[in-house]
Coordinates of C-alpha atoms in Angstrom, one line a residue:
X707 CA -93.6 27.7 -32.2
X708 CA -92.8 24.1 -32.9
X709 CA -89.3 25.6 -35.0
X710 CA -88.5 27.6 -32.1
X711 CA -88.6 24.6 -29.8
X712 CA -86.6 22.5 -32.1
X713 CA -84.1 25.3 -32.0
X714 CA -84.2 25.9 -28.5
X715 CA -84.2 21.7 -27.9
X716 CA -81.2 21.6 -30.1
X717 CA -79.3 24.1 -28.5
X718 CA -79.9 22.3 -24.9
X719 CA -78.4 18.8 -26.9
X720 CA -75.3 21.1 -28.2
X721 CA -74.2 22.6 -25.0
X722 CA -74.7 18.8 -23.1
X723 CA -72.6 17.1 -25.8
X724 CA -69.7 20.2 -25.5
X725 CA -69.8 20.0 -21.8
X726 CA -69.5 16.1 -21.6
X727 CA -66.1 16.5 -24.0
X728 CA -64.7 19.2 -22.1
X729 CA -65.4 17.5 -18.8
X730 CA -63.4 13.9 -21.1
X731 CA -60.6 16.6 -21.9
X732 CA -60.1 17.7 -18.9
X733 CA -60.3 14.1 -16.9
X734 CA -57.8 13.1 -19.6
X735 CA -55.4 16.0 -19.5
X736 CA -55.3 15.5 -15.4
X737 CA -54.4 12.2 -15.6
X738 CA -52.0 12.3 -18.6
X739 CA -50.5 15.7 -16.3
X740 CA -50.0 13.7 -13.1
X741 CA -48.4 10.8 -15.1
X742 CA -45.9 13.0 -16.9
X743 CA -45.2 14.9 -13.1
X744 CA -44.6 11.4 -11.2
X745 CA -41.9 10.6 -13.6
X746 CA -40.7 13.8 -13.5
X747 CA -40.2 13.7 -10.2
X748 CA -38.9 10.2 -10.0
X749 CA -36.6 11.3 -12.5
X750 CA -35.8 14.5 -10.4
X751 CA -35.2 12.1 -7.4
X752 CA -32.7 9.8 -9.5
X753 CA -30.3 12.4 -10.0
X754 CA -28.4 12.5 -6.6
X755 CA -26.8 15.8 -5.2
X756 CA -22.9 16.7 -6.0
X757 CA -20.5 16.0 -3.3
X758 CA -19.6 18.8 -0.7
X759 CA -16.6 20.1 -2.2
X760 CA -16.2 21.5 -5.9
X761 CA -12.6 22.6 -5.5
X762 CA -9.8 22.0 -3.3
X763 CA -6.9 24.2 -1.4
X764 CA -3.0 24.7 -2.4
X765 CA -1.6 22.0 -0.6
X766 CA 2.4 23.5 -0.4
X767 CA 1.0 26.3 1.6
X768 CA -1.8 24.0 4.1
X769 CA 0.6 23.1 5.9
X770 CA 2.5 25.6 8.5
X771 CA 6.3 26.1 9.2
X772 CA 5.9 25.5 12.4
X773 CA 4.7 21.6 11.5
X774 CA 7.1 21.0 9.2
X775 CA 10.0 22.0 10.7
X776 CA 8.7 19.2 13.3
X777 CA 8.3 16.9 10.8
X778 CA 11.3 17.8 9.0
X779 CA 14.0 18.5 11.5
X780 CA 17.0 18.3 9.2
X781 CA 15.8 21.7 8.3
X782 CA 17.1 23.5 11.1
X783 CA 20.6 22.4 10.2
X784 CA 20.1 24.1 6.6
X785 CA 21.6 27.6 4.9
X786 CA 18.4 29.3 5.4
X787 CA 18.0 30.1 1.6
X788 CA 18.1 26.3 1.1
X789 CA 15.8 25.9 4.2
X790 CA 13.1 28.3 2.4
X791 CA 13.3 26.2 -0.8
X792 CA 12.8 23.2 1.2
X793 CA 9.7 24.6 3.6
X794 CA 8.0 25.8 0.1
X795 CA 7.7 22.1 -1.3
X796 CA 7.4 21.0 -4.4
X797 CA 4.3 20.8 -6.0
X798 CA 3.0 17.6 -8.3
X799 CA 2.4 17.6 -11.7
X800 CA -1.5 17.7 -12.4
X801 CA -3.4 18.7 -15.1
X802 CA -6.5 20.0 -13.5
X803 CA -6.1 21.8 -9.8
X804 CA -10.3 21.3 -8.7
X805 CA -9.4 17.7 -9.0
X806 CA -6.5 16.3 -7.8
X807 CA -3.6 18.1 -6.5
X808 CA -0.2 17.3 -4.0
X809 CA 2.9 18.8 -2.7
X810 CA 6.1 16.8 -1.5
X811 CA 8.9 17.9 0.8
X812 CA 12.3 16.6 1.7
X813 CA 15.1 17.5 4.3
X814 CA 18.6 15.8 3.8
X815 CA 20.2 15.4 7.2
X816 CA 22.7 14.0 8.9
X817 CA 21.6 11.8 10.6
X818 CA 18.1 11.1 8.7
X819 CA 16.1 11.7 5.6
X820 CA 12.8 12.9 6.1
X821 CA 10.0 12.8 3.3
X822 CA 6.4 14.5 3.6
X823 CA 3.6 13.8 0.9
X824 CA 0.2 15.1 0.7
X825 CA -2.4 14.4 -2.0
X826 CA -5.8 15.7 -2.0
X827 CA -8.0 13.7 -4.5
X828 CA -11.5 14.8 -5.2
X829 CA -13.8 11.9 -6.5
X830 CA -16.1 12.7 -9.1
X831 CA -19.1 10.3 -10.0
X832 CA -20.2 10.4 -13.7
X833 CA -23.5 8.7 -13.2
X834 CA -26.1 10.3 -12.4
X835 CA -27.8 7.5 -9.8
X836 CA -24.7 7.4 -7.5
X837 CA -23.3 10.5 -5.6
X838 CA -19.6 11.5 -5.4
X839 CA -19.7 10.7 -2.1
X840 CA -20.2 7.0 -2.4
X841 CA -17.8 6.9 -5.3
X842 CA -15.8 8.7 -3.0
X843 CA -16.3 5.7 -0.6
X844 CA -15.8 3.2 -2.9
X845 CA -12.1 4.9 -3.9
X846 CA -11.3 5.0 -0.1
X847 CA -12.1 1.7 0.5
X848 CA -10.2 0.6 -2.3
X849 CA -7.4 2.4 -0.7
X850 CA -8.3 0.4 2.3
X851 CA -8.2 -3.1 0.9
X852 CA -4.8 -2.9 -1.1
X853 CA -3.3 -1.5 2.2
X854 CA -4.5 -4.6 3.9
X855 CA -6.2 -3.4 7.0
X856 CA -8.9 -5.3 8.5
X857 CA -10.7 -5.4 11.9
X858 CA -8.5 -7.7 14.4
X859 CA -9.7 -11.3 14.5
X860 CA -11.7 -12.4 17.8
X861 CA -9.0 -13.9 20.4
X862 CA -9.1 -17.6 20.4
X863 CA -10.4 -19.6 23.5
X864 CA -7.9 -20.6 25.7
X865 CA -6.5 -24.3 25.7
X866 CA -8.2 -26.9 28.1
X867 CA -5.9 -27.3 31.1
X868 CA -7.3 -30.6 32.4
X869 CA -4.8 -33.8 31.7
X870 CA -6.2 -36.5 29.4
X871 CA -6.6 -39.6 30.6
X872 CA -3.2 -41.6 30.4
X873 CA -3.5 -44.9 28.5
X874 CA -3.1 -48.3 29.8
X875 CA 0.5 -49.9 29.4
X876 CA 0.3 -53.0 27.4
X877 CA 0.9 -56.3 29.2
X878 CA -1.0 -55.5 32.6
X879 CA 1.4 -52.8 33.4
X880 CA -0.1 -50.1 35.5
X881 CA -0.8 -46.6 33.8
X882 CA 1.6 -44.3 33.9
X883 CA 1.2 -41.5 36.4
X884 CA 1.1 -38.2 34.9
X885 CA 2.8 -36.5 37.4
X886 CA 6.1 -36.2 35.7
X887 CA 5.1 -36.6 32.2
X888 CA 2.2 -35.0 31.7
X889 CA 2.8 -32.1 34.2
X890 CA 5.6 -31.0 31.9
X891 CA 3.8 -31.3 28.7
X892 CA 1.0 -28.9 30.2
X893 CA 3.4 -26.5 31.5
X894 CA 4.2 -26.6 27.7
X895 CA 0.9 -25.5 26.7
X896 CA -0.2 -29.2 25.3
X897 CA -3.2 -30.8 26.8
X898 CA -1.5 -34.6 26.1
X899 CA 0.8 -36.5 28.8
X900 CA 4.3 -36.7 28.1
X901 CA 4.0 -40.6 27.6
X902 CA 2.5 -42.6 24.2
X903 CA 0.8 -46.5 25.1
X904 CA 3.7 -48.9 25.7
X905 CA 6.4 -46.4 27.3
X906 CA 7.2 -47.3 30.5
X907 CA 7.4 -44.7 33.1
X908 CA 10.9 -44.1 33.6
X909 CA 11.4 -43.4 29.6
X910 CA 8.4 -41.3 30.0
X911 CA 10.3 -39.3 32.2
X912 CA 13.4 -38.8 30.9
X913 CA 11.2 -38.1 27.0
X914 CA 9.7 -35.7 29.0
X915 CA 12.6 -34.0 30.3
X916 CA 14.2 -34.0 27.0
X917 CA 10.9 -32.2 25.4
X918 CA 10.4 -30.0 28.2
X919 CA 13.4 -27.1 27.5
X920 CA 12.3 -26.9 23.9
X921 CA 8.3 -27.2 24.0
X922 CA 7.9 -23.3 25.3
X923 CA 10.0 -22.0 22.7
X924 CA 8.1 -23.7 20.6
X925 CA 5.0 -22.6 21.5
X926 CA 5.5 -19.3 22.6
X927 CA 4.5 -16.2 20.1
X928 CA 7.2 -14.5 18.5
X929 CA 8.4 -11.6 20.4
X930 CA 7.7 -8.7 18.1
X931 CA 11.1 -7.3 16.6
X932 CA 12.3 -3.4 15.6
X933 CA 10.7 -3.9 12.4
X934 CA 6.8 -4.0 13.7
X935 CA 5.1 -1.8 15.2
X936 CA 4.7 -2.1 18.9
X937 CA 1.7 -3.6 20.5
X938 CA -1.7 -0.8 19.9
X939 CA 0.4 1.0 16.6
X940 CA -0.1 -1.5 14.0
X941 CA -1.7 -0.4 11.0
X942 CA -5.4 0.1 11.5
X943 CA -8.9 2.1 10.8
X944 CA -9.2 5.2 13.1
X945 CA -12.7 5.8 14.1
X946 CA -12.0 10.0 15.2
X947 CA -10.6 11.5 11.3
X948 CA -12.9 12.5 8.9
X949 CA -15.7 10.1 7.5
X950 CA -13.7 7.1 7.5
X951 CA -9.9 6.9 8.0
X952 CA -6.8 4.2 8.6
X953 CA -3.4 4.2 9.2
X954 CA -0.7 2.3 7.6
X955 CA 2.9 1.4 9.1
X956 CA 5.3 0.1 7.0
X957 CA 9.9 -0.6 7.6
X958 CA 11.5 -1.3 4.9
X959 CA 13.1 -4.9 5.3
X960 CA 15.7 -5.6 7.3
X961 CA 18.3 -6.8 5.1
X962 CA 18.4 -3.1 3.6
X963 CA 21.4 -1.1 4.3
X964 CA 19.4 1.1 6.3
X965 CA 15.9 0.6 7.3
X966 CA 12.8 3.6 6.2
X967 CA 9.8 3.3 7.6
X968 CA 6.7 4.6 6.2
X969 CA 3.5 5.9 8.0
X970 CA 0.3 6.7 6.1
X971 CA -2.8 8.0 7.2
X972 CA -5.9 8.0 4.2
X973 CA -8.8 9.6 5.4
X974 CA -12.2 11.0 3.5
X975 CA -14.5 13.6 4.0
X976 CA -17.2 13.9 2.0
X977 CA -15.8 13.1 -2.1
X978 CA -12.3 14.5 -1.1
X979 CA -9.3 11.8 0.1
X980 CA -6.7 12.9 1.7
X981 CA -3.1 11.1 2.0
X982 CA -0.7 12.0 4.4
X983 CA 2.8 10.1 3.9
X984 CA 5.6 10.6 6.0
X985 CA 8.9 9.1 5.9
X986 CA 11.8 9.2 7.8
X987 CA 15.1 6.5 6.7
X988 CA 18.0 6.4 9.2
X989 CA 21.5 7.4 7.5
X990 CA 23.4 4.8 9.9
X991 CA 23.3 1.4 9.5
X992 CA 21.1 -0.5 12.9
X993 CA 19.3 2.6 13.3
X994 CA 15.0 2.1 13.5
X995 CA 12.9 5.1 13.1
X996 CA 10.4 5.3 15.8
X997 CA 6.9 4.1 15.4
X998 CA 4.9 6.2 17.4
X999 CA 6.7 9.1 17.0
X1000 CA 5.9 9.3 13.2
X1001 CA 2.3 8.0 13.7
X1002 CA 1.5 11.0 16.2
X1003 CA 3.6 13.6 13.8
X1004 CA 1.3 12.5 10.0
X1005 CA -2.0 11.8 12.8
X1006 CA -1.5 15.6 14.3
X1007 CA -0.9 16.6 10.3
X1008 CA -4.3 14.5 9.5
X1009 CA -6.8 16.0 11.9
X1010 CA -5.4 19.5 10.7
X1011 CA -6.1 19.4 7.0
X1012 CA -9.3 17.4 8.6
X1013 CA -10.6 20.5 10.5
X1014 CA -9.5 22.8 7.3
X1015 CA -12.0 20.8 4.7
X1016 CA -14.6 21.3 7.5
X1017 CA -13.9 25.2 7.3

């Protein structure tokens, strides 16, 4: 009896003791588990997605004859076998097509030159914390910078109109009146009389009627010539293209024989940038090519290769 309950007593203190180190193993293996799966899944979370697009399109053959004959109206005036070759374009040299690929074409007229340029570039990031969208970003606004385009400065407050006080002639002669004096220099855009201390008022006058034919032409802004845009075309972001887009205007200077102007338009979408470049150079001497002309032309070309990506 008494070996049967040492057996049976022994048994009992086995099965505790096993229980108690399973129940350790266990608690120990759940913890250790959910260590191991929170870095796996912070890891998991580090790795960012890839960007949108994992190839891109022909570029010769995105654009339709019916746009570049626009763009490129010394075609119509072509042999149509060397019209074809020109409407084909000519496509750049790359060494891998899922990442960066362009076309160019060019029409020989007689009266203008006219160059188009496309180049699709699709940004790839190679670490594993930063998407190709951002890189992407980072390219365009690279792009950006080296272009030069910023947002426009906030307008300056307008001048004080009110006279200054004139000063008292030396010697107990009375001040001099700033009728004359100082209602020129205003009209000039300073807020100073006409007259310094010691100037008597009759050589106040005739200073200021001497100053007053030149002072506006100092003053006044620089009427903008054919070389820069007009006034709401200068190169600048758009806010309705893409993900983020600008447009760049640039004339060659004016001491060239003749003058080529150049309008880009870089926009992204997604980890893809596009570059529209369009240029058209005047064969005659004198002759300006048309801002806003060549802006709406590569803008129309933009929002179409735009709304193609987005296909």
């Amino acid at each position: 009896m008494q070996r049967r309950a040492y057996a049976t007593g022994l048994a009992a203190l086995l099965a505790a003791l096993s229980a108690t180190a399973l129940a350790g193993c266990s608690s120990g293996s759940g913890a250790s588990g959910s260590g191991i799966d929170a870095k796996a899944g912070t890891a998991a979370e580090a790795v960012v997605q890839p960007g949108r697009y994992q190839t891109l399109f022909e570029p010769c053959g995105s654009v339709s004859r019916a746009t570049l004959s626009e763009m490129l109206p010394a075609v119509t005036a072509l042999p149509a076998d060397r019209r074809d070759r020109v409407l084909r374009g000519t496509a750049a040299v790359t060494y891998d097509t899922d990442r960066r690929v362009g076309c160019t074409w060019k029409a020989d007229g007689q009266d203008a030159i006219q160059h188009l340029t496309l180049d699709f570039e699709r940004v790839v990031s190679y670490d594993p914390a930063v998407s190709d969208e951002t890189r992407a970003q980072e390219v365009y606004t690279a792009k950006e910078s080296a272009a030069g385009i910023a947002p426009a400065a906030p307008s300056a407050a307008p001048p004080s109109t009110a006279p200054a006080p004139a000063a008292p002639a030396p010697g107990g002669t009375a001040p001099v009146s700033g009728s004359t004096g100082a209602g020129t220099s205003l009209a000039a855009g300073s807020a100073t009389t006409g007259t310094s201390a010691g100037t008597p008022a009759d050589t106040a006058g005739e200073q200021a009627q001497t100053v007053a034919p030149t002072g506006p032409a100092a003053t006044a802004p620089p009427s903008p010539g054919p070389s820069a845009p007009p006034e709401g075309l200068q190169p600048r972001t758009l806010a309705d293209l893409g993900d983020a887009a600008f447009l760049d205007d640039r004339l060659s200077p004016a001491g060239s024989a003749t003058q080529q102007r150049v309008v880009s338009v870089v926009f992204r979408t997604s980890n893809v940038i596009v570059t529209v470049r369009y240029a058209v150079q005047p064969t005659r001497v004198g002759d300006v090519p048309d801002s806003e002309e060549l802006q709406d032309r590569a803008r129309r070309l933009a929002v179409g290769l735009a709304e193609r990506f987005d296909e």
